[in-house]
Amino acid sequence: MKNTLEIDRLSTYFYTEEGTVKAVDDVSIRVREGETVCIVGESGCGKSITAMSVMGLIEGTTGKVVNGKIGFDGENLLDLSKNELRTIRGNEIAMIFQEPMSSLNPVLPIGQQITEPLMQHQKLSKKEARLRAIELIKQVGISRAEQIFDSYPHELSGGMLQRIMIAIAISCHPKLLIADEPTTALDVTIQAQILDMLREIKEKSNMSILLITHDLGVVAEMADYVVVMYSGKVVEEGEVVELFNNPKHPYTKGLLKSKPIINQRQEQLYSIPGQVPNPLSLKESCYFHERCAQCMSICETQQPKLKEVGGSTQKVACWLYEEGIADV
Amino acid sequence: MSEPLVEVNHLKKYFPINSGLLNRTVGHVKAVDDISFSIQPGETFGLVGESGSGKSTVGRTILRLHDKTAGEVKFKGIDVHELSGKELRQIRPQMQLIFQDPYSSLNPRVRVGDAIGEALLDHGMLQKGEIRDRVEEVLASCGLSSYHYDRFPHEFSGGQRQRIGIARALVLNPDLIIADEPVSALDVSIQAQIINLFRHQQETRGLTYLFISHDLSVVEHLCSRIGVMYLGSMMETASRDELFRNPLHPYTKALLSAVPIPIPKLKRDRIVLKGDIPSPANPPTGCKFHTRCPFATAMCKEQVPEFRHVGHEHYVACHLV
Amino acid sequence: MSTMSSEVVKSSRQDHTAVKSSLWTQSMRKLRKNKLAMSGLIFVILMFLACFVGPLFSPYTDGKINVTAMNKAPSLKHWLGTDMLGRDVMTRLLQAGRISLTVGLASMLLSVFIGSILGAIAGYYRGIVDQVIMRIADLLLTIPGLPILFILGALLSEWKVPVDSRMYIVMLMLSFVGWPGLARLVRGQMLSLREREFMQAAVVLGLRDRRKLFNHLLPNLFPLLIVVATLSIGGAILSESVLSYFGLGVTPPTATWGNMIDSANNVIDFEKHPWLWIPPGFAIFSTVIAINIFGDGLRDVLDPKHKK
């Protein structure tokens, strides 16, 4: 299968008054055609910054992509000019965000916001764009499409707005959809609708999805392949079933154990002790060592590399799986 | 059964919608619309619902952060909404609130130790000199250290702030703690820590909780009895085992089936509800759930279903059960 | 239980390194890094020192009229020349600065005092108290400040108020037009603070009103007050200058920067004796700018809503 997106050794740093934050530190992620890859991790692990780097949204004086390649369709997105990037953004790569309310312009009717990219990227006439927009609104499961076409964002609920965002995102048949916590702000019953719909659209159009979430339940439902991030680093990745059934990294294990599951009762929840380290005071070490029950002396001084284990696609960055070290 | 610690009878809380130049009231948001339940001492009662269900308003009306519109709220047999300002202030230490947002619920300009200890002073529970010891003791029991006493909230992470909020409530030795989505702003690994802390404190202090949450898996883990709310009405209450094993209301069933489970490729019979949650300012007639209910009949559109006892302390408001 | 205690150990190991600092010391550290704001502050301090200490070293402080040295251009003897009555402009400039700065500072203090107390009362108690205070403030705000000041100034002259007490009355006048805006700002801040969750927490904890007001609300109000107060000194200095320029504020022989410029209100002085009006003009201009730059810097570090 062809790779749609190839993030290769990406590093994105933020320069603050107190020091440099390595928000994304040497991260490689590959998304194949028609595949859903989930980046999972807690706040501050760099999952959203990775997505923003792909979209070229890291701008301004404080943040900068300092290293790496973002391969899309044989081109390195980081080498493209702003104009070239604009023809790709919203056209071949689309993005939806956590807060649909703030991503739509409150003073423009919904219809206009859907037709604009159609007219710009697909060169449709106004009339054609309107027809296509109404078709799209129907496709995302909204029945009164004509009526919605003329309404304003504040007249719709959060779930409806997220549907509209998805309609805009898929309007130009993107090859890749980046979804940054698309259902976090929504209620569970609405989340179920949106996830169902995303899966359906993906199957029909063979689009790739890069889904960013903190919810392991959503990951299990959506992902083909999972990337676990911690403090700006990928600590583990693999096929979803393999990773959930046989997590290798102590962090992944802890994360999976600490989530209560419906109809699987336990007396005491497992919890990972401590908290995420301050990104300003990271030293050469495994960034998880302070919270790890299996911490060894090497973990405090050297950073483990992401390596394949057990001849499968699963990769883990942990000294426990380095030959000759775990035994010592 | 012993005397309930909290008794909520036919509680209503309507918020007026004002508009126009004269600020006239043009309608009401029926945030809580005729709700009854009781909480026994030592139990954890879970209140579940989606946004607009009025679950937080119930919690805040019990504490009289909002004045009720109708009905009554009894705490240890005393009607909280009939108390004078002075009496209310005296009873406040016995019922405490823990907030969702660990950032906005702590005053950024008050030291952690003072934030926890000041209520002890105001209620004359301890002398000035005794406060530090007591606060340090509570800090320790909440997984914090004594040197955190002189710090300011901005120096703490979200999880630690939530511990501070819990310590602030516990220091008064309350009987009831109302926790309003206390873990939903936290990361998964921190969530588990706080949930365990809630458990641990209940075991050691014999606390009673009203635990408000939208997350059914957390509620199942912590609560002994659960009430399911939708648009200001109680749809179903039952013990935890009963509710999860034998949910009767179609809304409860849909809610349960909608929760994503972290087991990949799991085959599930999911009931995906159609449409959106209606606005509580203009709720549907009859059964409020009929607009989204896959089994709705003509009767559901017209008649409000009675909240009935169906055995095993299981109550449900549905015509079809 | 074992997980509990290990959590404690782990978390304490982690944040022992964190520095103990209050929001104040943090803000001040940030302010010190803002070079522009600090240069504003240093300029204002130097200006104060010059005005209050400078004249002590001048031989011309008596302000006597010297017919032999009228309208002299700047020289070594008279650094900024002399005016039409032969008085040393430099000395008068510094003496005028004393009055202008005092008036600015004092009327700011007074209007902040009135405005913040009334605004806090209105915002805290709401209801009828709020209505009365805010309607009065609205009324005063609907009439532009300068016309009121002109009318009041004209009345001062009409009633032949003694020259010595005019300075104090000008201060009162300036605070009279200054407080409504402040009251409004403080009330708004108070209303939004009341709705914050930590104030709800204070209610649930059953804290006394006194503690809620003094330990929770006021400390959150101070940063805003300091910023607004600083910025309003500049405004007060300007208003005083305008009044005095029109002869409606502090009047000669007491010098202020405003009435010094007024003494150059004819074309001859304007063209031939620029040392009469350029120095006071520059003093007003630079002081107000320095205060505003410093105030903006303060706002950046103290008022989180204005963060970029």
PDB file of N, CA and C in Angstrom, chain A residues 42-43 157 160 187-193 196 214 216-218 220-221 223-224 240-241 244 255 258-275 291, chain B residues 50-51 157 160 187-190 192-193 195-196 199 214-218 220-221 240-241 244 251 255-256 258-265 268 270 272-277 292:
ATOM      1  N   GLU A  42      -1.332  12.105  26.551  1.00  0.00           N
ATOM      2  CA  GLU A  42      -1.983  13.042  27.455  1.00  0.00           C
ATOM      3  C   GLU A  42      -1.656  14.472  27.047  1.00  0.00           C
ATOM      4  N   SER A  43      -2.270  15.434  27.735  1.00  0.00           N
ATOM      5  CA  SER A  43      -2.028  16.818  27.336  1.00  0.00           C
ATOM      6  C   SER A  43      -0.543  17.134  27.465  1.00  0.00           C
ATOM      7  N   SER A 157     -26.237  23.279  17.054  1.00  0.00           N
ATOM      8  CA  SER A 157     -25.605  22.699  18.236  1.00  0.00           C
ATOM      9  C   SER A 157     -24.181  22.265  17.909  1.00  0.00           C
ATOM     10  N   MET A 160     -23.945  19.328  15.461  1.00  0.00           N
ATOM     11  CA  MET A 160     -24.256  19.751  14.086  1.00  0.00           C
ATOM     12  C   MET A 160     -23.068  20.484  13.478  1.00  0.00           C
ATOM     13  N   ASP A 187     -21.102  15.283  23.491  1.00  0.00           N
ATOM     14  CA  ASP A 187     -21.672  14.271  24.370  1.00  0.00           C
ATOM     15  C   ASP A 187     -21.495  12.885  23.774  1.00  0.00           C
ATOM     16  N   VAL A 188     -21.563  11.860  24.651  1.00  0.00           N
ATOM     17  CA  VAL A 188     -21.296  10.491  24.163  1.00  0.00           C
ATOM     18  C   VAL A 188     -22.224  10.048  23.056  1.00  0.00           C
ATOM     19  N   THR A 189     -23.516  10.379  23.155  1.00  0.00           N
ATOM     20  CA  THR A 189     -24.416   9.888  22.113  1.00  0.00           C
ATOM     21  C   THR A 189     -24.112  10.572  20.787  1.00  0.00           C
ATOM     22  N   ILE A 190     -23.680  11.833  20.854  1.00  0.00           N
ATOM     23  CA  ILE A 190     -23.320  12.556  19.633  1.00  0.00           C
ATOM     24  C   ILE A 190     -21.967  12.054  19.127  1.00  0.00           C
ATOM     25  N   GLN A 191     -21.055  11.785  20.055  1.00  0.00           N
ATOM     26  CA  GLN A 191     -19.747  11.245  19.679  1.00  0.00           C
ATOM     27  C   GLN A 191     -19.927   9.957  18.878  1.00  0.00           C
ATOM     28  N   ALA A 192     -20.846   9.098  19.332  1.00  0.00           N
ATOM     29  CA  ALA A 192     -21.079   7.832  18.639  1.00  0.00           C
ATOM     30  C   ALA A 192     -21.518   8.093  17.200  1.00  0.00           C
ATOM     31  N   GLN A 193     -22.395   9.094  17.025  1.00  0.00           N
ATOM     32  CA  GLN A 193     -22.849   9.433  15.664  1.00  0.00           C
ATOM     33  C   GLN A 193     -21.677   9.882  14.795  1.00  0.00           C
ATOM     34  N   ASP A 196     -19.184   7.063  13.916  1.00  0.00           N
ATOM     35  CA  ASP A 196     -19.795   6.188  12.906  1.00  0.00           C
ATOM     36  C   ASP A 196     -19.673   6.804  11.514  1.00  0.00           C
ATOM     37  N   HIS A 214      -7.153  11.615  23.197  1.00  0.00           N
ATOM     38  CA  HIS A 214      -6.626  11.132  24.474  1.00  0.00           C
ATOM     39  C   HIS A 214      -7.455   9.944  24.957  1.00  0.00           C
ATOM     40  N   LEU A 216      -8.785   6.362  24.904  1.00  0.00           N
ATOM     41  CA  LEU A 216      -8.407   5.040  24.407  1.00  0.00           C
ATOM     42  C   LEU A 216      -9.601   4.301  23.816  1.00  0.00           C
ATOM     43  N   GLY A 217     -10.798   4.611  24.302  1.00  0.00           N
ATOM     44  CA  GLY A 217     -11.995   4.000  23.744  1.00  0.00           C
ATOM     45  C   GLY A 217     -12.173   4.400  22.289  1.00  0.00           C
ATOM     46  N   VAL A 218     -11.976   5.677  22.006  1.00  0.00           N
ATOM     47  CA  VAL A 218     -12.077   6.166  20.633  1.00  0.00           C
ATOM     48  C   VAL A 218     -11.003   5.522  19.766  1.00  0.00           C
ATOM     49  N   ALA A 220      -9.594   2.568  20.153  1.00  0.00           N
ATOM     50  CA  ALA A 220      -9.946   1.181  19.884  1.00  0.00           C
ATOM     51  C   ALA A 220     -11.008   1.089  18.802  1.00  0.00           C
ATOM     52  N   GLU A 221     -11.904   2.068  18.776  1.00  0.00           N
ATOM     53  CA  GLU A 221     -12.975   2.009  17.797  1.00  0.00           C
ATOM     54  C   GLU A 221     -12.538   2.413  16.403  1.00  0.00           C
ATOM     55  N   ALA A 223      -9.008   3.147  15.179  1.00  0.00           N
ATOM     56  CA  ALA A 223      -7.660   3.053  14.635  1.00  0.00           C
ATOM     57  C   ALA A 223      -7.376   1.726  13.949  1.00  0.00           C
ATOM     58  N   ASP A 224      -6.501   1.803  12.929  1.00  0.00           N
ATOM     59  CA  ASP A 224      -5.863   0.605  12.415  1.00  0.00           C
ATOM     60  C   ASP A 224      -4.493   0.491  13.049  1.00  0.00           C
ATOM     61  N   VAL A 240      -3.406  -1.867  15.982  1.00  0.00           N
ATOM     62  CA  VAL A 240      -4.244  -1.579  17.142  1.00  0.00           C
ATOM     63  C   VAL A 240      -4.493  -2.803  18.010  1.00  0.00           C
ATOM     64  N   VAL A 241      -4.786  -3.946  17.397  1.00  0.00           N
ATOM     65  CA  VAL A 241      -5.114  -5.129  18.201  1.00  0.00           C
ATOM     66  C   VAL A 241      -3.888  -5.590  18.977  1.00  0.00           C
ATOM     67  N   PHE A 244      -3.131  -3.104  21.856  1.00  0.00           N
ATOM     68  CA  PHE A 244      -4.052  -3.164  22.994  1.00  0.00           C
ATOM     69  C   PHE A 244      -3.944  -4.498  23.733  1.00  0.00           C
ATOM     70  N   LEU A 255      -1.432   3.193  31.050  1.00  0.00           N
ATOM     71  CA  LEU A 255      -2.535   3.957  30.479  1.00  0.00           C
ATOM     72  C   LEU A 255      -3.750   3.054  30.267  1.00  0.00           C
ATOM     73  N   SER A 258      -5.287   2.015  33.628  1.00  0.00           N
ATOM     74  CA  SER A 258      -5.864   3.022  34.510  1.00  0.00           C
ATOM     75  C   SER A 258      -7.222   3.516  34.021  1.00  0.00           C
ATOM     76  N   LYS A 259      -7.654   3.056  32.878  1.00  0.00           N
ATOM     77  CA  LYS A 259      -8.963   3.506  32.404  1.00  0.00           C
ATOM     78  C   LYS A 259     -10.047   2.521  32.839  1.00  0.00           C
ATOM     79  N   PRO A 260     -11.039   3.000  33.624  1.00  0.00           N
ATOM     80  CA  PRO A 260     -12.120   2.090  33.991  1.00  0.00           C
ATOM     81  C   PRO A 260     -12.917   1.709  32.751  1.00  0.00           C
ATOM     82  N   ILE A 261     -13.303   0.444  32.647  1.00  0.00           N
ATOM     83  CA  ILE A 261     -14.047  -0.042  31.486  1.00  0.00           C
ATOM     84  C   ILE A 261     -15.425  -0.487  31.932  1.00  0.00           C
ATOM     85  N   ILE A 262     -16.429  -0.106  31.175  1.00  0.00           N
ATOM     86  CA  ILE A 262     -17.787  -0.470  31.518  1.00  0.00           C
ATOM     87  C   ILE A 262     -17.945  -1.987  31.560  1.00  0.00           C
ATOM     88  N   ASN A 263     -18.632  -2.466  32.580  1.00  0.00           N
ATOM     89  CA  ASN A 263     -18.892  -3.892  32.763  1.00  0.00           C
ATOM     90  C   ASN A 263     -17.651  -4.729  33.016  1.00  0.00           C
ATOM     91  N   GLN A 264     -16.544  -4.079  33.356  1.00  0.00           N
ATOM     92  CA  GLN A 264     -15.369  -4.831  33.802  1.00  0.00           C
ATOM     93  C   GLN A 264     -14.936  -4.172  35.090  1.00  0.00           C
ATOM     94  N   ARG A 265     -15.480  -4.651  36.190  1.00  0.00           N
ATOM     95  CA  ARG A 265     -15.277  -3.922  37.431  1.00  0.00           C
ATOM     96  C   ARG A 265     -13.994  -4.340  38.115  1.00  0.00           C
ATOM     97  N   GLN A 266     -13.311  -3.395  38.690  1.00  0.00           N
ATOM     98  CA  GLN A 266     -12.176  -3.738  39.521  1.00  0.00           C
ATOM     99  C   GLN A 266     -12.268  -2.911  40.804  1.00  0.00           C
ATOM    100  N   GLU A 267     -11.703  -3.428  41.879  1.00  0.00           N
ATOM    101  CA  GLU A 267     -11.820  -2.744  43.161  1.00  0.00           C
ATOM    102  C   GLU A 267     -11.018  -1.448  43.160  1.00  0.00           C
ATOM    103  N   GLN A 268      -9.730  -1.605  42.868  1.00  0.00           N
ATOM    104  CA  GLN A 268      -8.850  -0.453  42.872  1.00  0.00           C
ATOM    105  C   GLN A 268      -8.357  -0.234  41.458  1.00  0.00           C
ATOM    106  N   LEU A 269      -8.461   0.989  40.978  1.00  0.00           N
ATOM    107  CA  LEU A 269      -7.938   1.278  39.647  1.00  0.00           C
ATOM    108  C   LEU A 269      -6.433   1.334  39.720  1.00  0.00           C
ATOM    109  N   TYR A 270      -5.776   0.810  38.685  1.00  0.00           N
ATOM    110  CA  TYR A 270      -4.335   1.018  38.619  1.00  0.00           C
ATOM    111  C   TYR A 270      -4.101   2.481  38.281  1.00  0.00           C
ATOM    112  N   SER A 271      -3.127   3.120  38.903  1.00  0.00           N
ATOM    113  CA  SER A 271      -2.829   4.480  38.472  1.00  0.00           C
ATOM    114  C   SER A 271      -1.332   4.664  38.342  1.00  0.00           C
ATOM    115  N   ILE A 272      -0.939   5.400  37.298  1.00  0.00           N
ATOM    116  CA  ILE A 272       0.476   5.713  37.118  1.00  0.00           C
ATOM    117  C   ILE A 272       0.814   6.793  38.130  1.00  0.00           C
ATOM    118  N   PRO A 273       1.795   6.596  38.977  1.00  0.00           N
ATOM    119  CA  PRO A 273       2.097   7.619  39.986  1.00  0.00           C
ATOM    120  C   PRO A 273       2.693   8.864  39.346  1.00  0.00           C
ATOM    121  N   GLY A 274       2.716   9.952  40.105  1.00  0.00           N
ATOM    122  CA  GLY A 274       3.375  11.170  39.670  1.00  0.00           C
ATOM    123  C   GLY A 274       2.673  11.851  38.518  1.00  0.00           C
ATOM    124  N   GLN A 275       3.414  12.697  37.836  1.00  0.00           N
ATOM    125  CA  GLN A 275       2.840  13.463  36.745  1.00  0.00           C
ATOM    126  C   GLN A 275       3.853  13.668  35.631  1.00  0.00           C
ATOM    127  N   ARG A 291       8.192   7.922  36.690  1.00  0.00           N
ATOM    128  CA  ARG A 291       6.882   7.363  37.030  1.00  0.00           C
ATOM    129  C   ARG A 291       6.852   5.859  36.804  1.00  0.00           C
TER     130      ARG A 291
ATOM    131  N   GLU B  50     -26.046  13.954  29.823  1.00  0.00           N
ATOM    132  CA  GLU B  50     -25.276  14.702  28.843  1.00  0.00           C
ATOM    133  C   GLU B  50     -25.420  16.192  29.119  1.00  0.00           C
ATOM    134  N   SER B  51     -24.808  17.025  28.275  1.00  0.00           N
ATOM    135  CA  SER B  51     -24.911  18.453  28.525  1.00  0.00           C
ATOM    136  C   SER B  51     -26.377  18.873  28.431  1.00  0.00           C
ATOM    137  N   SER B 157       0.210  21.304  38.911  1.00  0.00           N
ATOM    138  CA  SER B 157      -0.421  20.746  37.711  1.00  0.00           C
ATOM    139  C   SER B 157      -1.906  20.533  37.988  1.00  0.00           C
ATOM    140  N   GLN B 160      -2.694  17.933  40.673  1.00  0.00           N
ATOM    141  CA  GLN B 160      -2.375  18.388  42.017  1.00  0.00           C
ATOM    142  C   GLN B 160      -3.368  19.434  42.498  1.00  0.00           C
ATOM    143  N   ASP B 187      -6.171  14.309  32.685  1.00  0.00           N
ATOM    144  CA  ASP B 187      -5.673  13.254  31.810  1.00  0.00           C
ATOM    145  C   ASP B 187      -5.945  11.882  32.402  1.00  0.00           C
ATOM    146  N   VAL B 188      -5.985  10.875  31.536  1.00  0.00           N
ATOM    147  CA  VAL B 188      -6.359   9.519  31.968  1.00  0.00           C
ATOM    148  C   VAL B 188      -5.542   9.041  33.166  1.00  0.00           C
ATOM    149  N   SER B 189      -4.222   9.200  33.099  1.00  0.00           N
ATOM    150  CA  SER B 189      -3.390   8.626  34.163  1.00  0.00           C
ATOM    151  C   SER B 189      -3.645   9.376  35.474  1.00  0.00           C
ATOM    152  N   ILE B 190      -3.955  10.653  35.388  1.00  0.00           N
ATOM    153  CA  ILE B 190      -4.222  11.460  36.581  1.00  0.00           C
ATOM    154  C   ILE B 190      -5.639  11.172  37.089  1.00  0.00           C
ATOM    155  N   ALA B 192      -7.192   8.390  37.123  1.00  0.00           N
ATOM    156  CA  ALA B 192      -7.187   7.197  37.955  1.00  0.00           C
ATOM    157  C   ALA B 192      -6.693   7.527  39.362  1.00  0.00           C
ATOM    158  N   GLN B 193      -5.682   8.388  39.456  1.00  0.00           N
ATOM    159  CA  GLN B 193      -5.177   8.785  40.776  1.00  0.00           C
ATOM    160  C   GLN B 193      -6.275   9.441  41.602  1.00  0.00           C
ATOM    161  N   ILE B 195      -9.581   9.319  41.161  1.00  0.00           N
ATOM    162  CA  ILE B 195     -10.666   8.388  41.477  1.00  0.00           C
ATOM    163  C   ILE B 195     -10.286   7.536  42.690  1.00  0.00           C
ATOM    164  N   ASN B 196      -9.035   7.064  42.705  1.00  0.00           N
ATOM    165  CA  ASN B 196      -8.588   6.273  43.853  1.00  0.00           C
ATOM    166  C   ASN B 196      -8.589   7.093  45.135  1.00  0.00           C
ATOM    167  N   ARG B 199     -12.090   7.240  46.483  1.00  0.00           N
ATOM    168  CA  ARG B 199     -12.385   5.965  47.125  1.00  0.00           C
ATOM    169  C   ARG B 199     -11.760   5.876  48.501  1.00  0.00           C
ATOM    170  N   HIS B 214     -20.425  12.778  33.346  1.00  0.00           N
ATOM    171  CA  HIS B 214     -21.000  12.317  32.085  1.00  0.00           C
ATOM    172  C   HIS B 214     -20.366  10.997  31.679  1.00  0.00           C
ATOM    173  N   ASP B 215     -19.344  10.584  32.440  1.00  0.00           N
ATOM    174  CA  ASP B 215     -18.570   9.416  32.035  1.00  0.00           C
ATOM    175  C   ASP B 215     -19.077   8.180  32.767  1.00  0.00           C
ATOM    176  N   LEU B 216     -19.791   7.324  32.041  1.00  0.00           N
ATOM    177  CA  LEU B 216     -20.418   6.170  32.671  1.00  0.00           C
ATOM    178  C   LEU B 216     -19.406   5.182  33.240  1.00  0.00           C
ATOM    179  N   SER B 217     -18.240   5.080  32.622  1.00  0.00           N
ATOM    180  CA  SER B 217     -17.287   4.099  33.137  1.00  0.00           C
ATOM    181  C   SER B 217     -16.751   4.543  34.497  1.00  0.00           C
ATOM    182  N   VAL B 218     -16.558   5.849  34.672  1.00  0.00           N
ATOM    183  CA  VAL B 218     -16.109   6.352  35.966  1.00  0.00           C
ATOM    184  C   VAL B 218     -17.213   6.185  37.010  1.00  0.00           C
ATOM    185  N   GLU B 220     -19.599   4.002  37.014  1.00  0.00           N
ATOM    186  CA  GLU B 220     -19.746   2.591  37.376  1.00  0.00           C
ATOM    187  C   GLU B 220     -18.683   2.181  38.382  1.00  0.00           C
ATOM    188  N   HIS B 221     -17.503   2.712  38.201  1.00  0.00           N
ATOM    189  CA  HIS B 221     -16.414   2.337  39.085  1.00  0.00           C
ATOM    190  C   HIS B 221     -16.622   2.846  40.512  1.00  0.00           C
ATOM    191  N   ARG B 240     -26.129   0.272  41.148  1.00  0.00           N
ATOM    192  CA  ARG B 240     -25.187   0.148  40.048  1.00  0.00           C
ATOM    193  C   ARG B 240     -25.341  -1.182  39.315  1.00  0.00           C
ATOM    194  N   ASP B 241     -25.365  -2.279  40.089  1.00  0.00           N
ATOM    195  CA  ASP B 241     -25.426  -3.592  39.443  1.00  0.00           C
ATOM    196  C   ASP B 241     -26.674  -3.731  38.598  1.00  0.00           C
ATOM    197  N   PHE B 244     -26.512  -1.423  35.332  1.00  0.00           N
ATOM    198  CA  PHE B 244     -25.629  -1.848  34.253  1.00  0.00           C
ATOM    199  C   PHE B 244     -26.011  -3.225  33.697  1.00  0.00           C
ATOM    200  N   TYR B 251     -33.126   5.408  26.898  1.00  0.00           N
ATOM    201  CA  TYR B 251     -32.037   6.386  26.921  1.00  0.00           C
ATOM    202  C   TYR B 251     -30.820   5.814  27.645  1.00  0.00           C
ATOM    203  N   LEU B 255     -27.201   5.287  26.027  1.00  0.00           N
ATOM    204  CA  LEU B 255     -26.048   5.921  26.658  1.00  0.00           C
ATOM    205  C   LEU B 255     -24.971   4.882  26.934  1.00  0.00           C
ATOM    206  N   LEU B 256     -25.396   3.752  27.492  1.00  0.00           N
ATOM    207  CA  LEU B 256     -24.445   2.686  27.808  1.00  0.00           C
ATOM    208  C   LEU B 256     -23.766   2.165  26.551  1.00  0.00           C
ATOM    209  N   ALA B 258     -23.228   3.729  23.856  1.00  0.00           N
ATOM    210  CA  ALA B 258     -22.471   4.747  23.114  1.00  0.00           C
ATOM    211  C   ALA B 258     -21.071   4.931  23.662  1.00  0.00           C
ATOM    212  N   VAL B 259     -20.815   4.477  24.873  1.00  0.00           N
ATOM    213  CA  VAL B 259     -19.491   4.689  25.469  1.00  0.00           C
ATOM    214  C   VAL B 259     -18.453   3.859  24.723  1.00  0.00           C
ATOM    215  N   PRO B 260     -17.425   4.518  24.197  1.00  0.00           N
ATOM    216  CA  PRO B 260     -16.400   3.744  23.482  1.00  0.00           C
ATOM    217  C   PRO B 260     -15.627   2.873  24.465  1.00  0.00           C
ATOM    218  N   ILE B 261     -15.404   1.645  24.117  1.00  0.00           N
ATOM    219  CA  ILE B 261     -14.702   0.709  24.992  1.00  0.00           C
ATOM    220  C   ILE B 261     -13.323   0.432  24.432  1.00  0.00           C
ATOM    221  N   PRO B 262     -12.305   0.529  25.268  1.00  0.00           N
ATOM    222  CA  PRO B 262     -10.942   0.380  24.743  1.00  0.00           C
ATOM    223  C   PRO B 262     -10.565  -1.071  24.438  1.00  0.00           C
ATOM    224  N   ILE B 263     -11.385  -1.743  23.671  1.00  0.00           N
ATOM    225  CA  ILE B 263     -11.059  -3.092  23.193  1.00  0.00           C
ATOM    226  C   ILE B 263     -11.272  -3.065  21.686  1.00  0.00           C
ATOM    227  N   PRO B 264     -10.193  -3.179  20.903  1.00  0.00           N
ATOM    228  CA  PRO B 264     -10.341  -3.029  19.453  1.00  0.00           C
ATOM    229  C   PRO B 264     -11.141  -4.178  18.839  1.00  0.00           C
ATOM    230  N   LYS B 265     -11.763  -3.866  17.730  1.00  0.00           N
ATOM    231  CA  LYS B 265     -12.534  -4.834  16.922  1.00  0.00           C
ATOM    232  C   LYS B 265     -13.612  -5.554  17.736  1.00  0.00           C
ATOM    233  N   ARG B 268     -20.298  -4.883  18.850  1.00  0.00           N
ATOM    234  CA  ARG B 268     -21.290  -4.446  19.828  1.00  0.00           C
ATOM    235  C   ARG B 268     -22.590  -4.086  19.128  1.00  0.00           C
ATOM    236  N   ARG B 270     -24.785  -1.506  18.954  1.00  0.00           N
ATOM    237  CA  ARG B 270     -24.861  -0.129  19.398  1.00  0.00           C
ATOM    238  C   ARG B 270     -26.190   0.488  18.980  1.00  0.00           C
ATOM    239  N   VAL B 272     -27.433   3.747  18.054  1.00  0.00           N
ATOM    240  CA  VAL B 272     -27.014   5.116  17.770  1.00  0.00           C
ATOM    241  C   VAL B 272     -28.261   5.986  17.708  1.00  0.00           C
ATOM    242  N   LEU B 273     -28.334   6.934  18.634  1.00  0.00           N
ATOM    243  CA  LEU B 273     -29.506   7.811  18.686  1.00  0.00           C
ATOM    244  C   LEU B 273     -29.464   8.775  17.524  1.00  0.00           C
ATOM    245  N   LYS B 274     -30.647   9.094  17.007  1.00  0.00           N
ATOM    246  CA  LYS B 274     -30.703  10.084  15.937  1.00  0.00           C
ATOM    247  C   LYS B 274     -30.822  11.467  16.548  1.00  0.00           C
ATOM    248  N   GLY B 275     -30.374  12.440  15.792  1.00  0.00           N
ATOM    249  CA  GLY B 275     -30.639  13.820  16.142  1.00  0.00           C
ATOM    250  C   GLY B 275     -29.867  14.317  17.343  1.00  0.00           C
ATOM    251  N   ASP B 276     -30.183  15.564  17.697  1.00  0.00           N
ATOM    252  CA  ASP B 276     -29.479  16.265  18.750  1.00  0.00           C
ATOM    253  C   ASP B 276     -30.293  16.309  20.030  1.00  0.00           C
ATOM    254  N   ILE B 277     -29.612  16.704  21.097  1.00  0.00           N
ATOM    255  CA  ILE B 277     -30.316  16.910  22.362  1.00  0.00           C
ATOM    256  C   ILE B 277     -31.126  18.198  22.219  1.00  0.00           C
ATOM    257  N   ARG B 292     -35.965  11.384  20.216  1.00  0.00           N
ATOM    258  CA  ARG B 292     -34.792  10.607  19.816  1.00  0.00           C
ATOM    259  C   ARG B 292     -34.966   9.116  20.078  1.00  0.00           C
TER     260      ARG B 292
END
